[in-house]
Amino acid sequence: MPDKRVWWKEAVIYQIYPRSFADSNGDGIGDLNGITEHLPYLAELGIDVIWLSPVYQSPNDDNGYDISDYRAIMSEFGTMEDFDRMLEKAHSLGIRIVMDLVVNHTSDEHAWFVESRKSRDNPYRDYYIWKDPRDGKEPNNWQSCFSGSAWQLDEATGMYYLHCFSRKQPDLNWENPKVRDEVFDMMTWWCEKGIDGFRMDVISMISKDPAYPDGQVTDGIYGDMTPFVCNGPHVHEYLQEMNRRVLSRYDLLTVGEAAGVTIEEAKKYANKEGTELGMVFQFEHTDLLAAGNNVVGKWTLSRPSMPAVRAVLNKWQIQLEGEAWNSLYWDNHDQPRAVSRFGNDSPQWRETSAKMLATCLHMMKGTPYIYQGEELGMTNTHFRSLADCRDIEEINAYRQYVEEHHMVEPEVMLRCFDRVARDNARTPMQWDDSLHAGFTTGTPWIPVNPNYTQINAKAALADPDSVFYYYQKLIALRHANPVIVYGRFHELLGDSTTIYAYERVLDGKILTVACNWTDQPQQCSLIDERLADGGEELISNYKAHREGILQPYEARVVSGDL
Ligand code: GLC
Ligand code: CA
């Protein structure tokens, strides 16, 4: 076997966005005790690891991705004792816990920044990135990821600080060795507590181009900072240092959120010698827009085509082979719901297409990630007005493009939100058909998707054909079949515009996967041929098949001997 065997390559990860998962005390906000109560549900699903979105103390400008104390639990989520109990219970069920590590930036309410902004010669000044004005204005034209300039003037000293995200998320200065010492100490502290890994927030952005040049203006207002903040000059050096000083001393799963990552860069971040990270999240398939069809920035009304998605995913499968390990995902807390974006969320096809997408992804090579509710086939929601939005990215984009620059009609912007807004992923987990979907007994911090009466965990657990049990089976198959974890990937039917097919090969075993991405029957003899060769069906989202045909959103997997 060319790949070194390790547990995190064989694991299936489940992401929890704590604010929206389960509220145990009726304040409308999900919390740690809510997670602990539902751990048996996750054990039933069969996942191995939880990735916990941030639970640290935070003023919640960006729902916990703005941290004011890395060693304290957000009071809305509970206490450190609650955390310890959750960790212990998870471990007793055989579930590991991976923490979100947000160290490209802190909150402006973090003690380091409170000091840093006090004066030019404060000992913490160089913990952040401060620049003098250029011609009395911002040091360059960069747009932050959450609209507006990436620079904020601080009156106290007349200088600007950099914030790639909101102005309440100042970027740390990783060039300062003291910053690295602080971050590595903090990581060690969590490792000593017994956590099992880190998902590293925008870790590809920690090293900036020291020239801070203007970026290309694409929306007529600000410049694009991406080429100057992603995969910067020292990023690999910093991660190797982190690996030497922290990661290599523990048995951890590490995954870097790597905005702007290319294949070449991924081979460094996730190199097989293990000198940096275990794997990265790439964004090419989630950033796909039908050419010329986007409204502004990431805001779009279009859907990516299957061949476009396939071209991206196959490229990552093939080009990382033997060089670096892939992560596999459709969904996370920053993305719309997979079944709405890539599948078909109509009542007729929702479950079938959700299972098809799951098959298509979970039979690939890499570590799969499931985002809370994906295992129920939860869908996007509907935004009636700005009042339905909670996410700073949506709210700021609306202000900038609709209200300030009149570039987009309000109705168009809201329809874009229906398609791609992050809040689609953040509506409360749908546990049952009682008021507020059983998420809370109070008023939820964000409206529940009205379809909770049909789509919920209670109904899924009572239906042997549910999306939930289909995911359960996919996970069990991965655990039982090394070819699903380690088999080499080969593309099949590369010319098809309707069917996504591939095979996996390991030690004399061959697995064949075929997925119909359309709502029409499509001709396909591949599966019949493999069955005629003595193959056996491993899983399918249909019980009755038709010869030579894949039915709407049908997925089939056949295992055989070479
Ligand atoms: C990452 C997170 C996202 C957050 C941003 C800033 O992209 O996934 O939710 O807003 O970083 O921390
Ligand atoms: Ca609560």
PDB file of N, CA, C and O in Angstrom, residues 8-62:
ATOM      1  N   TRP A   8      -6.497   8.968  11.088  1.00  0.00           N
ATOM      2  CA  TRP A   8      -7.290  10.082  10.551  1.00  0.00           C
ATOM      3  C   TRP A   8      -7.533   9.961   9.051  1.00  0.00           C
ATOM      4  O   TRP A   8      -8.359  10.668   8.503  1.00  0.00           O
ATOM      5  N   LYS A   9      -6.816   9.042   8.397  1.00  0.00           N
ATOM      6  CA  LYS A   9      -7.145   8.778   6.989  1.00  0.00           C
ATOM      7  C   LYS A   9      -8.341   7.837   6.896  1.00  0.00           C
ATOM      8  O   LYS A   9      -9.033   7.798   5.896  1.00  0.00           O
ATOM      9  N   GLU A  10      -8.561   7.066   7.964  1.00  0.00           N
ATOM     10  CA  GLU A  10      -9.623   6.059   7.952  1.00  0.00           C
ATOM     11  C   GLU A  10     -10.896   6.569   8.633  1.00  0.00           C
ATOM     12  O   GLU A  10     -11.890   5.862   8.706  1.00  0.00           O
ATOM     13  N   ALA A  11     -10.861   7.798   9.114  1.00  0.00           N
ATOM     14  CA  ALA A  11     -11.959   8.345   9.917  1.00  0.00           C
ATOM     15  C   ALA A  11     -12.962   9.121   9.068  1.00  0.00           C
ATOM     16  O   ALA A  11     -12.656   9.593   7.979  1.00  0.00           O
ATOM     17  N   VAL A  12     -14.173   9.247   9.610  1.00  0.00           N
ATOM     18  CA  VAL A  12     -15.181  10.142   9.037  1.00  0.00           C
ATOM     19  C   VAL A  12     -15.462  11.218  10.086  1.00  0.00           C
ATOM     20  O   VAL A  12     -15.665  10.922  11.268  1.00  0.00           O
ATOM     21  N   ILE A  13     -15.438  12.464   9.638  1.00  0.00           N
ATOM     22  CA  ILE A  13     -15.532  13.600  10.557  1.00  0.00           C
ATOM     23  C   ILE A  13     -16.932  14.212  10.474  1.00  0.00           C
ATOM     24  O   ILE A  13     -17.517  14.271   9.393  1.00  0.00           O
ATOM     25  N   TYR A  14     -17.426  14.685  11.600  1.00  0.00           N
ATOM     26  CA  TYR A  14     -18.719  15.367  11.652  1.00  0.00           C
ATOM     27  C   TYR A  14     -18.488  16.749  12.216  1.00  0.00           C
ATOM     28  O   TYR A  14     -17.950  16.900  13.315  1.00  0.00           O
ATOM     29  N   GLN A  15     -18.872  17.776  11.468  1.00  0.00           N
ATOM     30  CA  GLN A  15     -18.669  19.144  11.950  1.00  0.00           C
ATOM     31  C   GLN A  15     -19.881  19.643  12.715  1.00  0.00           C
ATOM     32  O   GLN A  15     -21.015  19.560  12.230  1.00  0.00           O
ATOM     33  N   ILE A  16     -19.627  20.187  13.889  1.00  0.00           N
ATOM     34  CA  ILE A  16     -20.681  20.822  14.693  1.00  0.00           C
ATOM     35  C   ILE A  16     -20.453  22.331  14.741  1.00  0.00           C
ATOM     36  O   ILE A  16     -19.349  22.793  15.031  1.00  0.00           O
ATOM     37  N   TYR A  17     -21.504  23.054  14.430  1.00  0.00           N
ATOM     38  CA  TYR A  17     -21.521  24.513  14.597  1.00  0.00           C
ATOM     39  C   TYR A  17     -22.333  24.749  15.876  1.00  0.00           C
ATOM     40  O   TYR A  17     -23.568  24.732  15.853  1.00  0.00           O
ATOM     41  N   PRO A  18     -21.639  24.897  17.012  1.00  0.00           N
ATOM     42  CA  PRO A  18     -22.310  24.778  18.314  1.00  0.00           C
ATOM     43  C   PRO A  18     -23.504  25.711  18.491  1.00  0.00           C
ATOM     44  O   PRO A  18     -24.497  25.338  19.108  1.00  0.00           O
ATOM     45  N   ARG A  19     -23.407  26.894  17.947  1.00  0.00           N
ATOM     46  CA  ARG A  19     -24.482  27.873  18.123  1.00  0.00           C
ATOM     47  C   ARG A  19     -25.822  27.358  17.586  1.00  0.00           C
ATOM     48  O   ARG A  19     -26.888  27.760  18.053  1.00  0.00           O
ATOM     49  N   SER A  20     -25.752  26.475  16.587  1.00  0.00           N
ATOM     50  CA  SER A  20     -26.970  26.026  15.902  1.00  0.00           C
ATOM     51  C   SER A  20     -27.266  24.548  16.111  1.00  0.00           C
ATOM     52  O   SER A  20     -28.130  24.001  15.432  1.00  0.00           O
ATOM     53  N   PHE A  21     -26.563  23.889  17.024  1.00  0.00           N
ATOM     54  CA  PHE A  21     -26.720  22.434  17.122  1.00  0.00           C
ATOM     55  C   PHE A  21     -27.819  22.040  18.108  1.00  0.00           C
ATOM     56  O   PHE A  21     -28.813  21.431  17.719  1.00  0.00           O
ATOM     57  N   ALA A  22     -27.675  22.397  19.371  1.00  0.00           N
ATOM     58  CA  ALA A  22     -28.691  22.026  20.353  1.00  0.00           C
ATOM     59  C   ALA A  22     -28.580  22.934  21.573  1.00  0.00           C
ATOM     60  O   ALA A  22     -27.495  23.072  22.142  1.00  0.00           O
ATOM     61  N   ASP A  23     -29.695  23.524  21.955  1.00  0.00           N
ATOM     62  CA  ASP A  23     -29.726  24.444  23.092  1.00  0.00           C
ATOM     63  C   ASP A  23     -30.264  23.707  24.317  1.00  0.00           C
ATOM     64  O   ASP A  23     -31.392  23.240  24.313  1.00  0.00           O
ATOM     65  N   SER A  24     -29.468  23.619  25.372  1.00  0.00           N
ATOM     66  CA  SER A  24     -29.882  22.834  26.546  1.00  0.00           C
ATOM     67  C   SER A  24     -30.591  23.662  27.607  1.00  0.00           C
ATOM     68  O   SER A  24     -31.192  23.118  28.524  1.00  0.00           O
ATOM     69  N   ASN A  25     -30.494  25.015  27.528  1.00  0.00           N
ATOM     70  CA  ASN A  25     -31.044  25.801  28.641  1.00  0.00           C
ATOM     71  C   ASN A  25     -32.054  26.858  28.207  1.00  0.00           C
ATOM     72  O   ASN A  25     -32.385  27.754  28.976  1.00  0.00           O
ATOM     73  N   GLY A  26     -32.535  26.767  26.981  1.00  0.00           N
ATOM     74  CA  GLY A  26     -33.663  27.604  26.579  1.00  0.00           C
ATOM     75  C   GLY A  26     -33.347  29.059  26.289  1.00  0.00           C
ATOM     76  O   GLY A  26     -34.253  29.875  26.163  1.00  0.00           O
ATOM     77  N   ASP A  27     -32.045  29.412  26.134  1.00  0.00           N
ATOM     78  CA  ASP A  27     -31.748  30.814  25.798  1.00  0.00           C
ATOM     79  C   ASP A  27     -31.702  31.035  24.280  1.00  0.00           C
ATOM     80  O   ASP A  27     -31.381  32.123  23.810  1.00  0.00           O
ATOM     81  N   GLY A  28     -32.011  29.994  23.513  1.00  0.00           N
ATOM     82  CA  GLY A  28     -32.080  30.150  22.056  1.00  0.00           C
ATOM     83  C   GLY A  28     -30.752  29.947  21.354  1.00  0.00           C
ATOM     84  O   GLY A  28     -30.673  30.059  20.124  1.00  0.00           O
ATOM     85  N   ILE A  29     -29.696  29.649  22.141  1.00  0.00           N
ATOM     86  CA  ILE A  29     -28.350  29.496  21.587  1.00  0.00           C
ATOM     87  C   ILE A  29     -27.838  28.094  21.902  1.00  0.00           C
ATOM     88  O   ILE A  29     -27.866  27.660  23.065  1.00  0.00           O
ATOM     89  N   GLY A  30     -27.385  27.402  20.895  1.00  0.00           N
ATOM     90  CA  GLY A  30     -26.822  26.073  21.107  1.00  0.00           C
ATOM     91  C   GLY A  30     -25.657  26.142  22.083  1.00  0.00           C
ATOM     92  O   GLY A  30     -25.032  27.188  22.250  1.00  0.00           O
ATOM     93  N   ASP A  31     -25.351  25.034  22.752  1.00  0.00           N
ATOM     94  CA  ASP A  31     -24.305  25.074  23.781  1.00  0.00           C
ATOM     95  C   ASP A  31     -23.657  23.700  23.948  1.00  0.00           C
ATOM     96  O   ASP A  31     -24.076  22.718  23.325  1.00  0.00           O
ATOM     97  N   LEU A  32     -22.630  23.668  24.796  1.00  0.00           N
ATOM     98  CA  LEU A  32     -21.847  22.435  24.970  1.00  0.00           C
ATOM     99  C   LEU A  32     -22.685  21.315  25.580  1.00  0.00           C
ATOM    100  O   LEU A  32     -22.593  20.165  25.158  1.00  0.00           O
ATOM    101  N   ASN A  33     -23.524  21.641  26.574  1.00  0.00           N
ATOM    102  CA  ASN A  33     -24.347  20.578  27.156  1.00  0.00           C
ATOM    103  C   ASN A  33     -25.326  20.015  26.128  1.00  0.00           C
ATOM    104  O   ASN A  33     -25.660  18.825  26.172  1.00  0.00           O
ATOM    105  N   GLY A  34     -25.755  20.870  25.208  1.00  0.00           N
ATOM    106  CA  GLY A  34     -26.613  20.389  24.119  1.00  0.00           C
ATOM    107  C   GLY A  34     -25.873  19.366  23.261  1.00  0.00           C
ATOM    108  O   GLY A  34     -26.442  18.350  22.838  1.00  0.00           O
ATOM    109  N   ILE A  35     -24.594  19.635  23.016  1.00  0.00           N
ATOM    110  CA  ILE A  35     -23.789  18.676  22.241  1.00  0.00           C
ATOM    111  C   ILE A  35     -23.657  17.366  23.011  1.00  0.00           C
ATOM    112  O   ILE A  35     -23.878  16.282  22.468  1.00  0.00           O
ATOM    113  N   THR A  36     -23.294  17.485  24.299  1.00  0.00           N
ATOM    114  CA  THR A  36     -23.093  16.281  25.113  1.00  0.00           C
ATOM    115  C   THR A  36     -24.337  15.396  25.092  1.00  0.00           C
ATOM    116  O   THR A  36     -24.245  14.180  24.934  1.00  0.00           O
ATOM    117  N   GLU A  37     -25.510  16.026  25.219  1.00  0.00           N
ATOM    118  CA  GLU A  37     -26.763  15.251  25.206  1.00  0.00           C
ATOM    119  C   GLU A  37     -26.960  14.475  23.911  1.00  0.00           C
ATOM    120  O   GLU A  37     -27.594  13.425  23.900  1.00  0.00           O
ATOM    121  N   HIS A  38     -26.456  15.026  22.819  1.00  0.00           N
ATOM    122  CA  HIS A  38     -26.706  14.385  21.525  1.00  0.00           C
ATOM    123  C   HIS A  38     -25.551  13.523  21.028  1.00  0.00           C
ATOM    124  O   HIS A  38     -25.590  13.058  19.889  1.00  0.00           O
ATOM    125  N   LEU A  39     -24.548  13.302  21.871  1.00  0.00           N
ATOM    126  CA  LEU A  39     -23.432  12.455  21.427  1.00  0.00           C
ATOM    127  C   LEU A  39     -23.895  11.038  21.039  1.00  0.00           C
ATOM    128  O   LEU A  39     -23.379  10.482  20.057  1.00  0.00           O
ATOM    129  N   PRO A  40     -24.863  10.459  21.764  1.00  0.00           N
ATOM    130  CA  PRO A  40     -25.310   9.120  21.339  1.00  0.00           C
ATOM    131  C   PRO A  40     -25.873   9.106  19.912  1.00  0.00           C
ATOM    132  O   PRO A  40     -25.718   8.117  19.189  1.00  0.00           O
ATOM    133  N   TYR A  41     -26.484  10.210  19.503  1.00  0.00           N
ATOM    134  CA  TYR A  41     -26.985  10.316  18.115  1.00  0.00           C
ATOM    135  C   TYR A  41     -25.819  10.198  17.127  1.00  0.00           C
ATOM    136  O   TYR A  41     -25.911   9.517  16.103  1.00  0.00           O
ATOM    137  N   LEU A  42     -24.711  10.854  17.462  1.00  0.00           N
ATOM    138  CA  LEU A  42     -23.553  10.814  16.565  1.00  0.00           C
ATOM    139  C   LEU A  42     -22.880   9.441  16.589  1.00  0.00           C
ATOM    140  O   LEU A  42     -22.374   8.967  15.568  1.00  0.00           O
ATOM    141  N   ALA A  43     -22.896   8.819  17.764  1.00  0.00           N
ATOM    142  CA  ALA A  43     -22.352   7.459  17.857  1.00  0.00           C
ATOM    143  C   ALA A  43     -23.188   6.514  16.986  1.00  0.00           C
ATOM    144  O   ALA A  43     -22.655   5.641  16.297  1.00  0.00           O
ATOM    145  N   GLU A  44     -24.495   6.717  16.990  1.00  0.00           N
ATOM    146  CA  GLU A  44     -25.395   5.905  16.159  1.00  0.00           C
ATOM    147  C   GLU A  44     -25.084   6.100  14.660  1.00  0.00           C
ATOM    148  O   GLU A  44     -25.072   5.151  13.883  1.00  0.00           O
ATOM    149  N   LEU A  45     -24.793   7.328  14.298  1.00  0.00           N
ATOM    150  CA  LEU A  45     -24.434   7.608  12.905  1.00  0.00           C
ATOM    151  C   LEU A  45     -23.134   6.894  12.540  1.00  0.00           C
ATOM    152  O   LEU A  45     -22.945   6.475  11.404  1.00  0.00           O
ATOM    153  N   GLY A  46     -22.245   6.788  13.528  1.00  0.00           N
ATOM    154  CA  GLY A  46     -21.016   6.017  13.315  1.00  0.00           C
ATOM    155  C   GLY A  46     -19.775   6.838  13.020  1.00  0.00           C
ATOM    156  O   GLY A  46     -18.734   6.281  12.667  1.00  0.00           O
ATOM    157  N   ILE A  47     -19.869   8.150  13.192  1.00  0.00           N
ATOM    158  CA  ILE A  47     -18.703   8.994  12.886  1.00  0.00           C
ATOM    159  C   ILE A  47     -17.588   8.763  13.920  1.00  0.00           C
ATOM    160  O   ILE A  47     -17.841   8.264  15.024  1.00  0.00           O
ATOM    161  N   ASP A  48     -16.373   9.143  13.532  1.00  0.00           N
ATOM    162  CA  ASP A  48     -15.207   8.893  14.387  1.00  0.00           C
ATOM    163  C   ASP A  48     -14.739  10.140  15.127  1.00  0.00           C
ATOM    164  O   ASP A  48     -14.092  10.050  16.158  1.00  0.00           O
ATOM    165  N   VAL A  49     -14.988  11.298  14.518  1.00  0.00           N
ATOM    166  CA  VAL A  49     -14.383  12.539  15.009  1.00  0.00           C
ATOM    167  C   VAL A  49     -15.398  13.666  14.891  1.00  0.00           C
ATOM    168  O   VAL A  49     -16.155  13.719  13.912  1.00  0.00           O
ATOM    169  N   ILE A  50     -15.398  14.559  15.867  1.00  0.00           N
ATOM    170  CA  ILE A  50     -16.160  15.805  15.748  1.00  0.00           C
ATOM    171  C   ILE A  50     -15.178  16.940  15.521  1.00  0.00           C
ATOM    172  O   ILE A  50     -14.179  17.055  16.231  1.00  0.00           O
ATOM    173  N   TRP A  51     -15.444  17.754  14.520  1.00  0.00           N
ATOM    174  CA  TRP A  51     -14.769  19.055  14.398  1.00  0.00           C
ATOM    175  C   TRP A  51     -15.741  20.066  14.973  1.00  0.00           C
ATOM    176  O   TRP A  51     -16.854  20.231  14.485  1.00  0.00           O
ATOM    177  N   LEU A  52     -15.280  20.724  16.025  1.00  0.00           N
ATOM    178  CA  LEU A  52     -16.092  21.682  16.749  1.00  0.00           C
ATOM    179  C   LEU A  52     -15.735  23.085  16.268  1.00  0.00           C
ATOM    180  O   LEU A  52     -14.607  23.538  16.458  1.00  0.00           O
ATOM    181  N   SER A  53     -16.674  23.786  15.656  1.00  0.00           N
ATOM    182  CA  SER A  53     -16.417  25.192  15.327  1.00  0.00           C
ATOM    183  C   SER A  53     -16.149  25.933  16.639  1.00  0.00           C
ATOM    184  O   SER A  53     -16.453  25.417  17.716  1.00  0.00           O
ATOM    185  N   PRO A  54     -15.572  27.138  16.610  1.00  0.00           N
ATOM    186  CA  PRO A  54     -15.008  27.738  17.823  1.00  0.00           C
ATOM    187  C   PRO A  54     -15.974  27.846  19.005  1.00  0.00           C
ATOM    188  O   PRO A  54     -17.124  28.249  18.853  1.00  0.00           O
ATOM    189  N   VAL A  55     -15.455  27.472  20.182  1.00  0.00           N
ATOM    190  CA  VAL A  55     -16.238  27.556  21.427  1.00  0.00           C
ATOM    191  C   VAL A  55     -15.549  28.476  22.440  1.00  0.00           C
ATOM    192  O   VAL A  55     -15.910  28.500  23.603  1.00  0.00           O
ATOM    193  N   TYR A  56     -14.542  29.216  21.982  1.00  0.00           N
ATOM    194  CA  TYR A  56     -13.762  30.063  22.888  1.00  0.00           C
ATOM    195  C   TYR A  56     -14.503  31.374  23.163  1.00  0.00           C
ATOM    196  O   TYR A  56     -15.414  31.767  22.424  1.00  0.00           O
ATOM    197  N   GLN A  57     -14.041  32.063  24.184  1.00  0.00           N
ATOM    198  CA  GLN A  57     -14.656  33.347  24.522  1.00  0.00           C
ATOM    199  C   GLN A  57     -14.571  34.311  23.344  1.00  0.00           C
ATOM    200  O   GLN A  57     -13.506  34.455  22.729  1.00  0.00           O
ATOM    201  N   SER A  58     -15.690  34.965  23.073  1.00  0.00           N
ATOM    202  CA  SER A  58     -15.760  35.788  21.867  1.00  0.00           C
ATOM    203  C   SER A  58     -16.907  36.771  21.969  1.00  0.00           C
ATOM    204  O   SER A  58     -17.978  36.435  22.484  1.00  0.00           O
ATOM    205  N   PRO A  59     -16.709  37.996  21.461  1.00  0.00           N
ATOM    206  CA  PRO A  59     -17.851  38.925  21.392  1.00  0.00           C
ATOM    207  C   PRO A  59     -18.796  38.590  20.233  1.00  0.00           C
ATOM    208  O   PRO A  59     -19.796  39.280  20.034  1.00  0.00           O
ATOM    209  N   ASN A  60     -18.497  37.551  19.466  1.00  0.00           N
ATOM    210  CA  ASN A  60     -19.419  37.057  18.436  1.00  0.00           C
ATOM    211  C   ASN A  60     -19.730  38.046  17.325  1.00  0.00           C
ATOM    212  O   ASN A  60     -20.862  38.112  16.857  1.00  0.00           O
ATOM    213  N   ASP A  61     -18.730  38.760  16.886  1.00  0.00           N
ATOM    214  CA  ASP A  61     -18.942  39.569  15.689  1.00  0.00           C
ATOM    215  C   ASP A  61     -19.075  38.636  14.479  1.00  0.00           C
ATOM    216  O   ASP A  61     -19.816  38.899  13.552  1.00  0.00           O
ATOM    217  N   ASP A  62     -18.323  37.532  14.541  1.00  0.00           N
ATOM    218  CA  ASP A  62     -18.353  36.521  13.472  1.00  0.00           C
ATOM    219  C   ASP A  62     -18.588  35.142  14.116  1.00  0.00           C
ATOM    220  O   ASP A  62     -17.920  34.165  13.787  1.00  0.00           O
TER     221      ASP A  62
END
